[in-house]
Structures are given as structure tokens and as C-alpha cells.
CSV table of C-alpha atoms and ligand atoms in Angstrom, one decimal:
chain,number,residue,atom,x,y,z
A,179,MET,CA,-9.5,2.2,-15.8
A,180,THR,CA,-7.2,3.9,-17.5
A,181,PRO,CA,-4.3,4.0,-16.3
A,182,THR,CA,-3.0,7.0,-16.0
A,183,THR,CA,0.2,9.2,-14.6
A,184,GLY,CA,-0.4,11.8,-11.7
A,185,ARG,CA,1.3,14.6,-10.9
A,186,ASP,CA,2.8,13.1,-7.8
A,187,GLY,CA,3.8,10.0,-10.1
A,188,ALA,CA,1.0,7.5,-8.7
A,189,THR,CA,-0.3,5.6,-11.0
A,190,GLY,CA,-3.0,3.4,-11.4
A,191,PRO,CA,-7.3,4.5,-12.5
A,192,SER,CA,-8.5,8.0,-11.1
A,193,VAL,CA,-10.2,8.4,-8.0
A,194,VAL,CA,-11.8,11.3,-7.3
A,195,VAL,CA,-12.9,11.3,-3.4
A,196,LEU,CA,-16.4,13.8,-2.1
A,197,ILE,CA,-15.4,15.4,1.3
A,198,SER,CA,-17.5,17.5,3.5
A,199,GLY,CA,-15.4,18.5,6.1
A,200,ARG,CA,-12.1,17.2,9.0
A,201,GLY,CA,-10.9,15.1,5.6
A,202,SER,CA,-9.3,12.1,8.0
A,203,ASN,CA,-10.3,9.1,6.3
A,204,LEU,CA,-9.0,10.9,2.9
A,205,ARG,CA,-6.2,11.0,5.0
A,206,ALA,CA,-5.7,7.8,5.5
A,207,ILE,CA,-6.6,6.5,2.1
A,208,VAL,CA,-3.9,9.1,1.0
A,209,GLU,CA,-1.7,7.6,3.6
A,210,SER,CA,-2.2,4.3,2.2
A,211,GLN,CA,-0.8,4.6,-0.8
A,212,PRO,CA,-3.0,3.2,-2.9
A,213,PRO,CA,-2.7,1.8,-6.6
A,214,CYS,CA,-4.2,4.7,-8.1
A,215,ARG,CA,-4.3,8.2,-9.1
A,216,ILE,CA,-6.6,10.7,-6.3
A,217,ALA,CA,-7.4,12.8,-9.5
A,218,ALA,CA,-8.9,16.2,-7.2
A,219,VAL,CA,-10.5,16.2,-3.6
A,220,ILE,CA,-14.4,17.9,-4.2
A,221,SER,CA,-15.7,19.3,-1.8
A,222,ASN,CA,-19.0,21.8,-1.3
A,223,ARG,CA,-18.2,23.5,2.1
A,224,PRO,CA,-15.2,26.3,1.5
A,225,ASP,CA,-14.3,25.6,4.5
A,226,ALA,CA,-12.8,21.5,4.7
A,227,ALA,CA,-10.2,21.4,6.6
A,228,GLY,CA,-10.1,18.6,4.5
A,229,LEU,CA,-9.0,20.6,1.6
A,230,ALA,CA,-5.8,21.8,2.8
A,231,TYR,CA,-4.6,18.6,3.9
A,232,ALA,CA,-5.0,17.9,-0.4
A,233,ARG,CA,-3.9,20.6,-1.5
A,234,GLY,CA,-0.7,20.2,1.2
A,235,HIS,CA,-0.1,16.9,-1.0
A,236,GLY,CA,-0.6,18.0,-4.5
A,237,ILE,CA,-3.9,16.5,-4.8
A,238,ALA,CA,-6.2,18.5,-7.4
A,239,THR,CA,-8.6,21.0,-5.1
A,240,GLU,CA,-12.1,22.3,-6.3
A,241,VAL,CA,-15.5,23.7,-4.1
A,242,VAL,CA,-19.1,23.8,-5.2
A,243,ASP,CA,-20.5,25.4,-2.9
A,244,HIS,CA,-23.9,23.6,-2.4
A,245,GLY,CA,-25.1,27.5,-1.2
A,246,ALA,CA,-24.6,28.7,-4.6
A,247,PHE,CA,-27.7,26.5,-5.7
A,248,ALA,CA,-30.3,28.1,-3.5
A,249,ALA,CA,-32.1,30.2,-5.5
A,250,ALA,CA,-32.0,27.7,-8.5
A,251,ASP,CA,-35.6,26.2,-9.6
A,252,ASP,CA,-34.6,23.1,-8.1
A,253,PRO,CA,-31.4,24.1,-6.0
A,254,ARG,CA,-30.6,20.0,-5.1
A,255,ALA,CA,-30.8,19.6,-8.5
A,256,ALA,CA,-28.8,22.5,-9.6
A,257,PHE,CA,-25.7,21.6,-6.9
A,258,ASP,CA,-25.8,17.9,-8.4
A,259,ALA,CA,-24.9,19.4,-12.2
A,260,ALA,CA,-22.3,21.3,-11.0
A,261,LEU,CA,-20.8,18.2,-8.4
A,262,ARG,CA,-21.2,15.8,-11.6
A,263,GLN,CA,-19.4,18.2,-13.9
A,264,ALA,CA,-16.5,19.0,-11.4
A,265,ILE,CA,-16.0,15.4,-11.2
A,266,ASP,CA,-16.3,14.4,-14.3
A,267,ARG,CA,-13.7,16.6,-15.6
A,268,HIS,CA,-11.0,14.4,-14.0
A,269,GLN,CA,-12.9,10.6,-15.5
A,270,PRO,CA,-12.7,8.5,-12.1
A,271,ALA,CA,-13.0,4.9,-12.6
A,272,LEU,CA,-14.5,5.7,-8.3
A,273,VAL,CA,-16.0,8.3,-7.0
A,274,VAL,CA,-15.6,8.2,-3.1
A,275,LEU,CA,-17.9,9.9,-0.8
A,276,ALA,CA,-15.1,10.1,2.2
A,277,GLY,CA,-17.2,12.0,4.8
A,278,PHE,CA,-18.9,13.9,1.9
A,279,MET,CA,-22.6,14.9,3.7
A,280,ARG,CA,-25.4,15.8,1.0
A,281,ILE,CA,-28.3,14.4,0.2
A,282,LEU,CA,-27.9,12.6,-3.3
A,283,THR,CA,-30.2,13.0,-6.4
A,284,ALA,CA,-31.6,9.7,-8.0
A,285,PRO,CA,-30.0,10.6,-11.5
A,286,PHE,CA,-27.0,11.9,-10.1
A,287,VAL,CA,-26.0,8.5,-8.1
A,288,ASP,CA,-27.7,6.7,-11.7
A,289,HIS,CA,-24.7,8.2,-12.9
A,290,TYR,CA,-22.2,6.4,-11.2
A,291,ALA,CA,-24.2,3.0,-10.5
A,292,GLY,CA,-21.8,0.3,-9.4
A,293,ARG,CA,-18.7,3.3,-9.6
A,294,MET,CA,-19.3,5.4,-6.6
A,295,ILE,CA,-18.7,4.1,-2.3
A,296,ASN,CA,-19.6,6.0,1.1
A,297,ILE,CA,-18.7,5.0,4.0
A,298,HIS,CA,-21.4,5.3,6.4
A,299,PRO,CA,-20.0,5.3,10.3
A,300,SER,CA,-23.3,2.8,11.9
A,301,LEU,CA,-23.3,-1.0,11.1
A,302,LEU,CA,-25.7,-0.9,8.2
A,303,PRO,CA,-28.2,-1.4,7.7
A,304,ALA,CA,-28.2,-0.4,11.6
A,305,TYR,CA,-28.8,3.6,12.2
A,306,PRO,CA,-28.6,4.9,9.0
A,307,GLY,CA,-28.8,8.8,8.7
A,308,LEU,CA,-26.5,11.2,11.1
A,309,HIS,CA,-26.4,10.9,14.5
A,310,THR,CA,-25.3,7.8,15.0
A,311,HIS,CA,-23.0,7.5,17.9
A,312,ARG,CA,-25.2,8.9,19.8
A,313,ARG,CA,-28.3,7.1,18.4
A,314,ALA,CA,-25.9,3.5,18.9
A,315,LEU,CA,-26.1,4.6,22.8
A,316,ALA,CA,-29.3,5.5,23.5
A,317,GLU,CA,-30.7,2.2,22.9
A,318,GLY,CA,-27.6,0.0,24.8
A,319,VAL,CA,-26.6,-1.8,21.8
A,320,ARG,CA,-23.9,-4.0,22.4
A,321,LEU,CA,-21.8,-3.8,18.8
A,322,HIS,CA,-21.6,-0.7,16.5
A,323,GLY,CA,-19.5,0.0,13.6
A,324,CYS,CA,-18.7,0.9,10.2
A,325,THR,CA,-19.2,-0.1,6.7
A,326,VAL,CA,-18.7,0.9,3.2
A,327,HIS,CA,-21.0,-0.1,1.1
A,328,PHE,CA,-21.6,0.7,-2.8
A,329,VAL,CA,-23.7,3.9,-4.0
A,330,THR,CA,-27.3,3.6,-4.3
A,331,SER,CA,-30.7,6.9,-4.4
A,332,THR,CA,-30.8,5.2,-0.9
A,333,LEU,CA,-29.1,7.3,2.0
A,334,ASP,CA,-27.1,5.1,2.7
A,335,ASN,CA,-28.2,2.2,2.0
A,336,GLY,CA,-26.5,-0.2,-0.6
A,337,PRO,CA,-24.2,-3.4,-1.6
A,338,ILE,CA,-22.2,-3.4,1.2
A,339,ILE,CA,-18.4,-3.7,0.9
A,340,VAL,CA,-17.4,-4.5,4.3
A,341,GLN,CA,-17.8,-3.5,8.3
A,342,ALA,CA,-15.9,-3.3,11.3
A,343,ALA,CA,-18.0,-4.9,14.9
A,344,VAL,CA,-16.2,-2.7,17.4
A,345,PRO,CA,-17.6,-3.1,21.6
A,346,VAL,CA,-20.3,-0.5,23.4
A,347,HIS,CA,-18.3,0.2,26.6
A,348,ALA,CA,-19.9,0.7,29.9
A,349,GLY,CA,-18.3,4.2,30.7
A,350,ASP,CA,-19.0,5.5,26.4
A,351,THR,CA,-19.7,8.9,25.4
A,352,GLU,CA,-20.7,10.2,22.0
A,353,ASP,CA,-16.9,11.0,22.5
A,354,THR,CA,-15.6,7.9,22.6
A,355,LEU,CA,-17.5,5.6,20.6
A,356,SER,CA,-17.2,7.5,17.5
A,357,ALA,CA,-13.4,7.9,18.1
A,358,ARG,CA,-13.1,4.1,18.7
A,359,VAL,CA,-15.4,3.9,15.1
A,360,LEU,CA,-12.9,5.6,13.4
A,361,VAL,CA,-9.8,3.7,13.9
A,362,GLN,CA,-11.6,0.7,12.4
A,363,GLU,CA,-13.3,3.6,9.6
A,364,HIS,CA,-9.1,4.6,8.8
A,365,ARG,CA,-8.4,0.6,8.1
A,366,LEU,CA,-11.7,0.0,6.0
A,367,TYR,CA,-12.2,2.5,3.5
A,368,PRO,CA,-8.2,2.6,2.5
A,369,GLN,CA,-9.2,-1.4,1.9
A,370,ALA,CA,-12.1,-0.6,0.3
A,371,VAL,CA,-10.1,1.9,-2.3
A,372,ARG,CA,-7.7,-0.8,-3.2
A,373,TRP,CA,-10.4,-4.3,-3.4
A,374,PHE,CA,-11.7,-1.5,-5.9
A,375,VAL,CA,-9.1,-0.4,-8.3
A,376,GLN,CA,-7.8,-4.5,-8.1
A,377,GLY,CA,-10.8,-4.8,-9.9
A,378,ARG,CA,-11.5,-7.3,-7.4
A,379,LEU,CA,-15.3,-6.6,-6.3
A,380,SER,CA,-18.7,-7.4,-8.3
A,381,ILE,CA,-21.7,-5.9,-7.3
A,382,GLU,CA,-23.9,-9.8,-7.4
A,383,GLY,CA,-27.9,-8.8,-6.8
A,384,SER,CA,-27.9,-6.5,-3.4
A,385,ARG,CA,-24.5,-8.2,-2.3
A,386,VAL,CA,-20.7,-7.9,-3.0
A,387,ARG,CA,-18.7,-10.3,-3.7
A,388,LEU,CA,-14.7,-9.9,-3.5
A,389,ALA,CA,-12.4,-12.0,-5.4
A,390,PRO,CA,-9.4,-13.9,-3.9
A,391,PRO,CA,-6.0,-12.0,-4.5
A,392,ALA,CA,-4.8,-13.2,-7.9
A,393,GLY,CA,-3.0,-16.1,-8.4
A,394,SER,CA,-4.7,-17.5,-4.0
A,395,PRO,CA,-7.3,-18.8,-2.9
A,396,VAL,CA,-9.7,-17.4,-0.5
A,397,PRO,CA,-8.2,-17.9,3.1
A,398,ALA,CA,-10.6,-19.8,5.2
A,399,GLN,CA,-11.3,-17.6,8.3
A,400,ASP,CA,-14.7,-17.9,11.4
A,401,GLY,CA,-14.7,-14.7,11.3
A,402,THR,CA,-17.2,-14.4,13.9
A,403,LEU,CA,-17.1,-11.8,17.8
A,404,VAL,CA,-19.3,-12.0,19.9
A,405,VAL,CA,-19.2,-9.3,22.6
A,406,PRO,CA,-19.5,-9.3,25.8
A,407,PRO,CA,-17.2,-13.4,25.6
A,408,LEU,CA,-19.4,-16.2,26.1
A,409,ASP,CA,-18.4,-16.8,29.8
B,1194,GAR,C1,-17.2,10.3,9.8
B,1194,GAR,O1,-17.7,9.7,10.7
B,1194,GAR,C2,-17.8,8.9,8.4
B,1194,GAR,O2,-18.2,7.7,8.7
B,1194,GAR,C3,-18.9,10.0,8.1
B,1194,GAR,O3,-18.9,11.0,8.7
B,1194,GAR,C4,-17.1,11.5,9.5
B,1194,GAR,C5,-16.3,12.3,8.2
B,1194,GAR,O4,-15.0,12.6,9.1
B,1194,GAR,N1,-19.9,10.2,7.4
B,1194,GAR,C6,-21.4,10.1,7.6
B,1194,GAR,O5,-21.9,10.1,8.3
B,1194,GAR,C7,-22.2,9.7,6.2
B,1194,GAR,N2,-23.5,9.0,6.2
B,1194,GAR,P1,-13.7,12.6,8.1
B,1194,GAR,O6,-13.9,14.3,7.5
B,1194,GAR,O7,-12.7,12.8,9.6
B,1194,GAR,O8,-13.9,11.2,6.8
């Protein structure tokens, strides 16, 4: 990872963030002041609200509009090639998918193997794809949550870095449940980015190993979570 200095004075490896919409995870990452330089925020949608937030914080933005590739022989491959060019201009150590709602081709994903991460609003491998909160409610699960994982060419799949579980309450709606999960997303994603740029994550087969911070032993913890609490 080549340390660089950004316009805002942030140093560390370059990170490119991809968004399609609101950008609240982008915001959580920026506000956490990770030890890296957010080199650019790229969106496939010109109207993504997160772009305005990035511009307001002096971060370079770019739009690679997927709609512009509709007439290509292979629109998906053409879009991914253009997106790859836009990303690679920044030579990022890490590509962060933060609500980037596109299915990516295998060659694109392979190019960023081990250096592209995603956040998904479910406890993967449950509920890959869309409408995760609605599906969790329909199936009556007691625990729901979110996952940060390395990206592989299978949708919403790949070695898991960190997960957070939240209880599902009796009166929950899609809105209340998604809001509860989102609070955890905003805790998890900045942490995962920080671990990555600190060089503490390694992929071992299908699992991710988190190295302890330099000079300290792994803290013992029993993270058992049972919902509802047992009598
Ligand atoms: C987040 O809930 C994220 O987990 C989800 O989109 C939302 C984006 O919100 N991502 C996916 O569903 C990816 N499969 P944001 O734009 O406010 O960060």
C-alpha cells in the first residue's frame, strides 16, 4: 500500500468508495477518520445523494452511469470495464462497496480479489439479494443484522469480516428493522475499513483472520448472543 497525501491532508493507502444512493455508510466511514485517503467516490447513478455529501467534504466524485451502456453488445461487461478504468486511475488499495446496487461480472470482481469489500443488510449467508428486512420479517427470525465481507463473484457472498446481530421485535416493520440494522452497519463498516488499511485482515480459505493490534494479545471474549434472553 503506497501512502499518499490527500487534499484534505489525510494520509495512508488510497480507498475508492462505490455508491448508488443515500451514502449513509460512506458518511459513517468518512466521519470515522480512517487512516487512509478516500481518493474518490464513484456512483452508477448521477442522482445519488451520497455524491453531494462527498463533494461537500472535498472528495473527488465521478459518475459512471450504467444506463449509458444499454446499447453495448454486452452492457454489463461494458459498464464494468468503464468502472474499472475509473477506479484504477486512483490505484486504490481497497475498493469499498457502500450501497452499490449493481451485480458485477466475474472478471471485474477477480481484478479486485482480496481488496474489495461489501456491506449487506442481513446475517449472510441468509438473505442475499434484495428486500432482506422484509424477508426476515416474513420468516419470523428472532435475529437479523448485517455483514461486511470480501467480494467474490457470487452475489452477496465471500469471506466474512464482521457481522452484527440485532433482535427482531414483535411490532417491527421493514422501516423499524432496517433502521435498527443501519445503526450497526455504521459501526461495522468503518471498523472493517480500518482493519483492512491497518493490514490486519487475511483471507484463509473461506474465512477471514483478524490479527490483533500490534503488540497486544487477542482479548478473550464470549460473544454469545441469544434473543430473546433465556429464563
Ligand atoms: C445499506 O443498507 C447497505 O447494507 C445496502 O444498501 C444500503 C445502502 O445505504 N446494501 C446492499 O443491499 C448490498 N447488497 P447507504 O447508501 O445509506 O449506505
